[in-house]
mmCIF file of C-alpha atoms in Angstrom:
data_model
loop_
_atom_site.group_PDB
_atom_site.id
_atom_site.type_symbol
_atom_site.label_atom_id
_atom_site.label_comp_id
_atom_site.label_asym_id
_atom_site.label_seq_id
_atom_site.Cartn_x
_atom_site.Cartn_y
_atom_site.Cartn_z
ATOM 1 C CA MET A 1 -28.425 -13.577 20.597
ATOM 2 C CA GLU A 2 -29.054 -13.290 16.866
ATOM 3 C CA PHE A 3 -29.987 -9.616 17.202
ATOM 4 C CA SER A 4 -26.690 -8.868 18.962
ATOM 5 C CA GLN A 5 -24.648 -10.644 16.278
ATOM 6 C CA HIS A 6 -26.449 -8.667 13.582
ATOM 7 C CA ASN A 7 -25.708 -5.407 15.407
ATOM 8 C CA ASP A 8 -22.059 -6.408 15.861
ATOM 9 C CA LYS A 9 -21.680 -7.180 12.157
ATOM 10 C CA THR A 10 -23.414 -3.957 11.191
ATOM 11 C CA ALA A 11 -21.242 -1.920 13.567
ATOM 12 C CA LEU A 12 -18.084 -3.626 12.322
ATOM 13 C CA PHE A 13 -19.013 -2.950 8.699
ATOM 14 C CA GLU A 14 -19.875 0.683 9.448
ATOM 15 C CA ASN A 15 -16.674 1.239 11.446
ATOM 16 C CA ARG A 16 -14.581 -0.257 8.652
ATOM 17 C CA LYS A 17 -16.278 1.998 6.110
ATOM 18 C CA LEU A 18 -15.666 5.077 8.285
ATOM 19 C CA PHE A 19 -12.029 4.094 8.852
ATOM 20 C CA LEU A 20 -11.394 3.627 5.122
ATOM 21 C CA ARG A 21 -12.954 7.008 4.362
ATOM 22 C CA PHE A 22 -10.894 8.704 7.095
ATOM 23 C CA ASN A 23 -7.729 6.955 5.929
ATOM 24 C CA GLN A 24 -8.287 8.025 2.322
ATOM 25 C CA ARG A 25 -8.740 11.630 3.440
ATOM 26 C CA LYS A 26 -5.427 11.481 5.324
ATOM 27 C CA ILE A 27 -3.673 10.064 2.260
ATOM 28 C CA ASP A 28 -5.238 12.696 0.006
ATOM 29 C CA GLN A 29 -4.161 15.453 2.393
ATOM 30 C CA ALA A 30 -0.616 14.084 2.591
ATOM 31 C CA LEU A 31 -0.354 13.954 -1.193
ATOM 32 C CA LYS A 32 -1.435 17.605 -1.385
ATOM 33 C CA VAL A 33 1.235 18.876 1.007
ATOM 34 C CA PHE A 34 4.142 16.631 0.002
ATOM 35 C CA SER A 35 6.680 17.989 -2.448
ATOM 36 C CA GLU A 36 6.864 16.141 -5.770
ATOM 37 C CA PRO A 37 9.933 14.050 -4.814
ATOM 38 C CA VAL A 38 8.401 13.053 -1.455
ATOM 39 C CA ARG A 39 5.070 12.251 -3.129
ATOM 40 C CA THR A 40 6.871 10.056 -5.666
ATOM 41 C CA VAL A 41 8.653 8.061 -2.944
ATOM 42 C CA PHE A 42 5.487 7.839 -0.810
ATOM 43 C CA LEU A 43 3.529 6.353 -3.702
ATOM 44 C CA THR A 44 6.320 3.960 -4.696
ATOM 45 C CA ILE A 45 7.027 2.361 -1.296
ATOM 46 C CA PRO A 46 3.993 0.023 -1.302
ATOM 47 C CA ARG A 47 4.850 -1.075 -4.810
ATOM 48 C CA LEU A 48 8.423 -1.911 -3.814
ATOM 49 C CA LEU A 49 7.135 -3.890 -0.832
ATOM 50 C CA HIS A 50 4.846 -5.793 -3.184
ATOM 51 C CA VAL A 51 7.651 -7.147 -5.384
ATOM 52 C CA ASN A 52 11.048 -8.801 -4.946
ATOM 53 C CA GLN A 53 12.885 -7.853 -8.081
ATOM 54 C CA LYS A 54 16.617 -7.763 -8.730
ATOM 55 C CA GLY A 55 17.920 -4.223 -9.138
ATOM 56 C CA LEU A 56 15.266 -2.647 -6.911
ATOM 57 C CA PRO A 57 15.674 -1.588 -3.267
ATOM 58 C CA GLY A 58 14.848 -4.368 -0.826
ATOM 59 C CA TYR A 59 15.642 -7.222 -3.212
ATOM 60 C CA VAL A 60 16.384 -10.521 -1.455
ATOM 61 C CA GLU A 61 17.867 -13.458 -3.362
ATOM 62 C CA GLY A 62 15.822 -16.613 -3.640
ATOM 63 C CA ASP A 63 12.069 -16.871 -3.470
ATOM 64 C CA PRO A 64 11.082 -15.147 -0.222
ATOM 65 C CA PRO A 65 7.490 -14.273 0.588
ATOM 66 C CA CYS A 66 6.691 -10.761 -0.574
ATOM 67 C CA GLY A 67 3.675 -8.670 -1.338
ATOM 68 C CA ILE A 68 0.802 -6.962 0.405
ATOM 69 C CA TYR A 69 -2.510 -8.796 0.739
ATOM 70 C CA ASN A 70 -5.201 -7.318 -1.520
ATOM 71 C CA TYR A 71 -2.872 -4.621 -2.857
ATOM 72 C CA THR A 72 -3.660 -3.285 -6.286
ATOM 73 C CA ILE A 73 -1.182 -1.031 -8.011
ATOM 74 C CA ASP A 74 -2.908 2.152 -9.130
ATOM 75 C CA ARG A 75 -1.824 4.532 -11.878
ATOM 76 C CA GLN A 76 -0.143 6.976 -9.504
ATOM 77 C CA ALA A 77 2.018 4.215 -8.008
ATOM 78 C CA GLN A 78 2.837 2.901 -11.466
ATOM 79 C CA PHE A 79 3.941 6.306 -12.759
ATOM 80 C CA SER A 80 5.881 7.055 -9.566
ATOM 81 C CA GLY A 81 7.750 3.755 -9.822
ATOM 82 C CA GLU A 82 8.581 4.446 -13.449
ATOM 83 C CA ARG A 83 9.842 7.902 -12.512
ATOM 84 C CA LEU A 84 12.107 6.596 -9.728
ATOM 85 C CA PHE A 85 13.324 3.522 -11.612
ATOM 86 C CA PRO A 86 13.178 4.358 -15.324
ATOM 87 C CA ASP A 87 15.501 1.473 -16.243
ATOM 88 C CA HIS A 88 13.280 -1.175 -14.620
ATOM 89 C CA VAL A 89 9.890 -2.550 -15.456
ATOM 90 C CA ILE A 90 8.491 -3.354 -12.033
ATOM 91 C CA ARG A 91 6.631 -6.635 -12.345
ATOM 92 C CA ARG A 92 4.408 -8.434 -9.914
ATOM 93 C CA ALA A 93 5.786 -11.823 -8.917
ATOM 94 C CA GLU A 94 4.117 -14.719 -10.707
ATOM 95 C CA ASN A 95 3.855 -16.817 -7.554
ATOM 96 C CA LEU A 96 3.025 -14.037 -5.141
ATOM 97 C CA LYS A 97 3.163 -15.148 -1.515
ATOM 98 C CA PRO A 98 1.982 -12.048 0.357
ATOM 99 C CA ALA A 99 3.718 -11.576 3.673
ATOM 100 C CA ILE A 100 2.357 -8.133 4.576
ATOM 101 C CA GLN A 101 -1.176 -7.926 5.937
ATOM 102 C CA SER A 102 -1.391 -4.154 6.144
ATOM 103 C CA LEU A 103 0.675 -1.060 5.540
ATOM 104 C CA MET A 104 0.021 1.936 7.755
ATOM 105 C CA LEU A 105 1.198 5.493 8.046
ATOM 106 C CA VAL A 106 1.514 6.379 11.713
ATOM 107 C CA GLY A 107 1.791 9.766 13.313
ATOM 108 C CA SER A 108 1.542 13.158 11.751
ATOM 109 C CA MET A 109 1.812 12.061 8.116
ATOM 110 C CA GLY A 110 4.473 9.536 9.000
ATOM 111 C CA SER A 111 6.861 11.894 10.755
#
């Protein structure tokens, strides 16, 4: 029994690692073929889903849950957001209540 659980955990860890590597390759490939405007929007969407800020697309009044679990804004997303919304400083909510467990691109690069 213990041997099987160890193998299951090892397989799960290995599969997750392979999936993340495959997923990153798909993202990298998409970013290479997208035009600059499409790339900018693609990189900004997760950031917009991570905040609920007045003046930005998707804003909902009040204090609704928003955010993506374990999402970290990288430099590309930061610069893309600044490019699309130069008059706004996009800030992470102080009391973040993530409502999104995962964000996926489905199909042939999201077509």
